[in-house]
Short mmCIF file of C-alpha atoms and ligand atoms in Angstrom, two decimals:
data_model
loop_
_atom_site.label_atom_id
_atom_site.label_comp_id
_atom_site.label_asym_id
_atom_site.label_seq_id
_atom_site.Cartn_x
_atom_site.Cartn_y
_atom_site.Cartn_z
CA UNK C 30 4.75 28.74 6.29
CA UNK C 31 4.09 26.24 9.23
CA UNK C 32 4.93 23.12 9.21
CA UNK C 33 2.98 20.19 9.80
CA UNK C 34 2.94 16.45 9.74
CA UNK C 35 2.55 16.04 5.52
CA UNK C 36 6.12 17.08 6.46
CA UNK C 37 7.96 14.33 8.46
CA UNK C 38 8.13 11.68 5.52
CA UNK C 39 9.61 13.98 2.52
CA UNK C 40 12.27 15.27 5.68
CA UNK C 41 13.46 11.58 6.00
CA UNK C 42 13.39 11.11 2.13
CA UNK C 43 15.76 13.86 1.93
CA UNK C 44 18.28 12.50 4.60
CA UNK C 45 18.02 9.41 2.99
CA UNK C 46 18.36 9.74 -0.64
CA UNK C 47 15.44 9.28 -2.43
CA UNK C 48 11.79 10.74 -3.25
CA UNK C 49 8.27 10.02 -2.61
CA UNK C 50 6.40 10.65 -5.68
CA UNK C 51 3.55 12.96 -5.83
CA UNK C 52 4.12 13.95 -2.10
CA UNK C 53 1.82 16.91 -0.34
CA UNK C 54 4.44 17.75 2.12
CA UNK C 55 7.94 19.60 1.85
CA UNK C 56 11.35 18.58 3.44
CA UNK C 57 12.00 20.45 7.11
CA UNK C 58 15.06 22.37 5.71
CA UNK C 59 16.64 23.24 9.48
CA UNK C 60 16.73 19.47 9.99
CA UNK C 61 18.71 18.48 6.92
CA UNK C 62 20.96 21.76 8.30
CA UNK C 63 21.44 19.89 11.21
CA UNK C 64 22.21 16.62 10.06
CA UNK C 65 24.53 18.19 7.25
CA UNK C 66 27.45 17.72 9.53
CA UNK C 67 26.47 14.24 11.31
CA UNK C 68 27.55 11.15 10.37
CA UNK C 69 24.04 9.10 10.86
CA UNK C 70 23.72 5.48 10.82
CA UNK C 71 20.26 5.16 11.24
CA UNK C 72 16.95 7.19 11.64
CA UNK C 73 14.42 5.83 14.20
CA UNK C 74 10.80 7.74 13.95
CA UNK C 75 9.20 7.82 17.58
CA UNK C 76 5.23 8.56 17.85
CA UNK C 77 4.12 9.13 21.04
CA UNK C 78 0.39 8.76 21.09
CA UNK C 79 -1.75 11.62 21.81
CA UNK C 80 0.30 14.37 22.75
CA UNK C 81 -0.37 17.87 21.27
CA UNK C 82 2.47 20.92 21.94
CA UNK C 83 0.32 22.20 24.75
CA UNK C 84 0.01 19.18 27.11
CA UNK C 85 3.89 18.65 25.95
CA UNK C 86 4.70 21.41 27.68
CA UNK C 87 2.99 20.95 30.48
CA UNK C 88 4.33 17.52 30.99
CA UNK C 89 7.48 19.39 31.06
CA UNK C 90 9.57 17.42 33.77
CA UNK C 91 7.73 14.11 33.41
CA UNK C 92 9.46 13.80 29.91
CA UNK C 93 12.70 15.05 30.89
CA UNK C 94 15.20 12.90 28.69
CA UNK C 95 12.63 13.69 25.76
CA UNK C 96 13.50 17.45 26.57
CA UNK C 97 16.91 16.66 26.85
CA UNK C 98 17.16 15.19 23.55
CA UNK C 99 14.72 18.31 22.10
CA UNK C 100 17.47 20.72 24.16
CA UNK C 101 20.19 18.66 22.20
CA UNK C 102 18.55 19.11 19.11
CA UNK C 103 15.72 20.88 17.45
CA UNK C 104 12.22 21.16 18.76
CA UNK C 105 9.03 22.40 16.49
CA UNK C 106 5.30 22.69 16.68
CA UNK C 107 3.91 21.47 13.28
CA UNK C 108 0.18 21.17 12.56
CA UNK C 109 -1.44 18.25 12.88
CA UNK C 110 -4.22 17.65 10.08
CA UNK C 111 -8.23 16.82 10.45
CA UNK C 112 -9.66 13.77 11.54
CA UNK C 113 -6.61 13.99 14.46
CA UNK C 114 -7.43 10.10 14.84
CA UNK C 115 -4.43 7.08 15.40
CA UNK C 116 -4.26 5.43 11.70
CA UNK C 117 -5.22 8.56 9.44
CA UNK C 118 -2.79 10.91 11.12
CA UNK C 119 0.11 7.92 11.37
CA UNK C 120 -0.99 6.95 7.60
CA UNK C 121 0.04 10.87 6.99
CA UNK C 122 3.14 11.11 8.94
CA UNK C 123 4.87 8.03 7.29
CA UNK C 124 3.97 8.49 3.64
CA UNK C 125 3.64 12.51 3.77
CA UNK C 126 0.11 12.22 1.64
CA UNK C 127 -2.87 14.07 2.81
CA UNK C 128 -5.55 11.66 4.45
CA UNK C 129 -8.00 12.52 1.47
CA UNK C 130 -4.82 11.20 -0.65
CA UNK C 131 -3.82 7.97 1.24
CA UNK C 132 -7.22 7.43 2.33
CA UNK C 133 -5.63 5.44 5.29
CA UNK C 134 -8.63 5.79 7.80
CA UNK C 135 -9.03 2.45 9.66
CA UNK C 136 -6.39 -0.37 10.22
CA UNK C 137 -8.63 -2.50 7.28
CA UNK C 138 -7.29 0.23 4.82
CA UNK C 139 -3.73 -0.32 5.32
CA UNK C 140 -3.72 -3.74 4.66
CA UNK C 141 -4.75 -3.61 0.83
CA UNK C 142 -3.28 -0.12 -0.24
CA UNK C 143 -1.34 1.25 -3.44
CA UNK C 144 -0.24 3.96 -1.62
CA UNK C 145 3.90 3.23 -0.34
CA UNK C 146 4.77 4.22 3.16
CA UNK C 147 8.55 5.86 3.58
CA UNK C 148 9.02 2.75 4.90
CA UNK C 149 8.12 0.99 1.82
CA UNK C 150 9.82 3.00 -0.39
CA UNK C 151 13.28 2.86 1.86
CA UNK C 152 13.34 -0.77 2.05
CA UNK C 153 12.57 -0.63 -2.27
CA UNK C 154 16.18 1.80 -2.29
CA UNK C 155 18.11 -0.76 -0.13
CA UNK C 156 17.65 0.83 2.83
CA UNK C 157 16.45 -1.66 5.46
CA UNK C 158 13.74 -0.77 7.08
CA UNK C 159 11.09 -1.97 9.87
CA UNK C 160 8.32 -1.22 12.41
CA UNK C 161 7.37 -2.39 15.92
CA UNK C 162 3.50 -1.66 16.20
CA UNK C 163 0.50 -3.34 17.79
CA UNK C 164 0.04 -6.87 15.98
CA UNK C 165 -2.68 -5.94 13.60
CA UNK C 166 -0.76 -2.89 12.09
CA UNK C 167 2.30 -4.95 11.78
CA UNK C 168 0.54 -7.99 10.19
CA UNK C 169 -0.37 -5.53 7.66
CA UNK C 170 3.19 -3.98 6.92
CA UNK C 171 4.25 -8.20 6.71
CA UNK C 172 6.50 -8.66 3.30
CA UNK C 173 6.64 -4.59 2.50
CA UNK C 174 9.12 -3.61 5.01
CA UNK C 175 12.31 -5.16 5.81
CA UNK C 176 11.04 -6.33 9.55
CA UNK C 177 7.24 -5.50 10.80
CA UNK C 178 7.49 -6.46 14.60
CA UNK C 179 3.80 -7.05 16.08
CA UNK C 180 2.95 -6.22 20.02
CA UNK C 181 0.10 -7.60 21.73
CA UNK C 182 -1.04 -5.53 24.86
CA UNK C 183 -1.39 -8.71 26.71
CA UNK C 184 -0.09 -7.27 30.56
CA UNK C 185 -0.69 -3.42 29.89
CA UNK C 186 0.19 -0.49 27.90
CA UNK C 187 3.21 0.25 30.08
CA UNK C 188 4.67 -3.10 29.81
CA UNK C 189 3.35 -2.46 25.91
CA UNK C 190 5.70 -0.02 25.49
CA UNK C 191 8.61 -1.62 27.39
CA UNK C 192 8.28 -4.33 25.07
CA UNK C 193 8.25 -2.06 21.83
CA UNK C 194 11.32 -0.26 22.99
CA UNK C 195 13.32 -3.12 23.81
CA UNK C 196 12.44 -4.71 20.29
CA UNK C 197 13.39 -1.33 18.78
CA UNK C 198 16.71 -1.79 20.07
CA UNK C 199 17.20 -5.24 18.92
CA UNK C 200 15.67 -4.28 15.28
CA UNK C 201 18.80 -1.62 15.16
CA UNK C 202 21.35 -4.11 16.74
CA UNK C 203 20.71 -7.12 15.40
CA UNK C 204 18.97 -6.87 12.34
CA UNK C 205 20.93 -4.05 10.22
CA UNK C 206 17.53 -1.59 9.87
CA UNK C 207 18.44 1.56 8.98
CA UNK C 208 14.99 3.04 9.11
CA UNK C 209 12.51 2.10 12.11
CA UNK C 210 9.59 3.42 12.92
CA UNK C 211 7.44 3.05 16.27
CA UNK C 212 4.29 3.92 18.33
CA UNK C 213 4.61 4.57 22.19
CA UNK C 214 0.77 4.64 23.56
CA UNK C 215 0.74 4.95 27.27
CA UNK C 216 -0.48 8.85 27.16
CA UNK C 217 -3.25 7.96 24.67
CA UNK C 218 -4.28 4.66 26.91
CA UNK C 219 -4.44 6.23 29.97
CA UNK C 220 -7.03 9.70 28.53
CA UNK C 221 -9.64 7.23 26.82
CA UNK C 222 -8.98 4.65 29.78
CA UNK C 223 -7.86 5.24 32.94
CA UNK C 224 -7.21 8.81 33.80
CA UNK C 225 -9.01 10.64 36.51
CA UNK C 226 -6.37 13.73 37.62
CA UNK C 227 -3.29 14.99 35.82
CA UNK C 228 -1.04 12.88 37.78
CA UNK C 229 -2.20 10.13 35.66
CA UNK C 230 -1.01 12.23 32.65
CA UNK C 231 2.21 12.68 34.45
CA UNK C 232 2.43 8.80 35.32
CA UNK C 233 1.94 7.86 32.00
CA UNK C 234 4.63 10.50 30.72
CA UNK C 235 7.11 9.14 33.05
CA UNK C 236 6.05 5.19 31.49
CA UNK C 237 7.07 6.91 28.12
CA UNK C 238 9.88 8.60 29.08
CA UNK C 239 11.98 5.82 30.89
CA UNK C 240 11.54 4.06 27.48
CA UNK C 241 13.10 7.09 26.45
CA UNK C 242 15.90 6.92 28.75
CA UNK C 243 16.44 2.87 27.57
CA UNK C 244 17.03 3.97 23.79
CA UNK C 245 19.20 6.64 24.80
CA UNK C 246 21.15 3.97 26.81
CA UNK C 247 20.98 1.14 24.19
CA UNK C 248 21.24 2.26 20.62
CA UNK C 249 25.03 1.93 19.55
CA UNK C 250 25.27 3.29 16.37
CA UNK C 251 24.44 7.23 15.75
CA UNK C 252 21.37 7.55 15.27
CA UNK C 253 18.77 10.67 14.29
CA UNK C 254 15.76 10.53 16.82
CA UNK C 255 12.78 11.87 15.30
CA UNK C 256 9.95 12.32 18.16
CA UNK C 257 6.11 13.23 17.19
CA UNK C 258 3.06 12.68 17.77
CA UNK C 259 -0.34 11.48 15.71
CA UNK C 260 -2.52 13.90 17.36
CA UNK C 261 -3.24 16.16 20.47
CA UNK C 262 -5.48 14.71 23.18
CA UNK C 263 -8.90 13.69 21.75
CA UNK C 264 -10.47 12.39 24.39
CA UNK C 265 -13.13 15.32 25.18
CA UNK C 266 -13.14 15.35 28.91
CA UNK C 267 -9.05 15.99 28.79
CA UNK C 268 -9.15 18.18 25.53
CA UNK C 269 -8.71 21.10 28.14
CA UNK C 270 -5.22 20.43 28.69
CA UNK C 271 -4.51 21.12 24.71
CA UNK C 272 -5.61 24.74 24.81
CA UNK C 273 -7.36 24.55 21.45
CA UNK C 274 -4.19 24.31 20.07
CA UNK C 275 -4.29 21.51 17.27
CA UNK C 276 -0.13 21.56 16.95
CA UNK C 277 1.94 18.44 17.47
CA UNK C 278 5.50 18.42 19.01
CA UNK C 279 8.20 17.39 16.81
CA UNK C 280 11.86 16.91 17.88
CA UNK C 281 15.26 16.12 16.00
CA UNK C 282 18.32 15.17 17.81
CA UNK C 283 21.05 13.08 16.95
CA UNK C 284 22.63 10.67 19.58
CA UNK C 285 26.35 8.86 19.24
CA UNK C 286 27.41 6.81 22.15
CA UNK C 287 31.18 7.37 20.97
CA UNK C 288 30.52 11.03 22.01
CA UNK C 289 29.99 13.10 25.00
CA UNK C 290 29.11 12.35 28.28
CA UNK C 291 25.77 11.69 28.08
CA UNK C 292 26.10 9.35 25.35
CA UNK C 293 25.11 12.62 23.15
CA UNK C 294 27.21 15.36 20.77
ZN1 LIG W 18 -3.63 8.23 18.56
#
């Protein structure tokens, strides 16, 4: 059976020891195969905004470390689940619940829930955990994670996501967290905003993908990089470039800067 996004949280569980009660998904055996024999410090969960399998591919060399890492590693195409909107289909990724069983639909929602991220739940096991997210979503996750890191788009989304990677970095580095998730939005920005021909698709992957190239640079301890996305494009007049394909991207791949030559094994 296919996997989809229910999926990501009870995979992480697994690496990490413990289990999410009453879960919908199932753990992604190949990727506890391939992290059987790794030595890994710390798990950072990457979603890229808006990006189904189809445009993916065909943003092919503007997201070339992100297919270097996916070369390095393991790539999939999991299904992404109904309404294919920001908060519902993040809500699903990080606590592996159904939206109809999170009932995460708008930002409001998440800031009065029962329902435990992963995040949550690590942090509750020891493991320190954190998120770098746009303010609102982090002032919600304030005192049930380890460290919630709000971002204000205040000088645009690429300088938005600059900001969220370098604070990514520092989260790992200087704060001990084990477990960090965040949300890279420049794709997403530029269908409902800005884009007029694919080579704003293709600028915008770029914006992503040098942010890609900074936390393959500056993470120093090894680290499982877990790449996905909330939804394919759902802006209408660029739904084209999905293929009515409703799959998401995800990618594994483990990165040690004592190894290898490109800072990978
Ligand atoms: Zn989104």
């Amino acid at each position: 059976m296919k996997y989809t996004q229910l999926d990501i949280a009870p995979t992480i569980s697994s690496l990490l020891g413990f289990e999410i009660p009453d879960k919908d998904g199932r753990e992604i055996k190949e990727i506890g195969a391939y992290c059987a024999d790794k030595s890994i410090d710390q798990i950072l969960l990457i979603v890229v905004d808006g990006v189904g399998a189809a445009l993916y591919k065909k943003l092919d060399g503007a997201l070339a470390q992100l297919q270097a890492l996916s070369d390095d590693g393991l790539f999939f195409e999991i299904h992404s689940l109904p309404p294919r909107i920001t908060t519902p289909n993040i809500g699903t990724i990080l606590t592996g619940y159904a939206p109809e069983h999170h009932l995460l639909y708008k930002v409001a929602d998440t800031f009065y829930t029962p329902v435990r991220s992963i995040l949550e739940i690590a942090s509750d096991n020891g493991i320190k955990s954190g998120i770098v997210i746009e303010l609102l979503g982090a002032k919600a996750m304030l005192n049930r994670v380890d460290l919630a890191i709000g971002v204000e788009n205040l000088h645009g989304i690429i300088d938005y996501d600059r900001r969220i990677t370098d604070l990514a970095l520092k989260a790992f580095s200087l704060e001990g967290i084990r477990l960090l998730m965040i949300h890279l939005r420049a794709i997403d920005n530029c269908a409902h905003h800005y884009a007029t021909a694919w080579d704003d698709f293709a600028f915008s992957a770029r914006t992503i993908d040098k942010n890609f190239e900074r936390i393959c640079r500056g993470l120093c301890r090894p680290t499982l990089i877990l790449v996905t996305s909330d939804h394919p494009i759902h802006v209408k007049k660029w739904a084209h470039l999905e293929d009515n394909n409703a799959d998401v991207p995800l990618i594994a791949s483990y990165l040690n800067v004592a190894t290898g030559p490109n800072k990978r094994e």
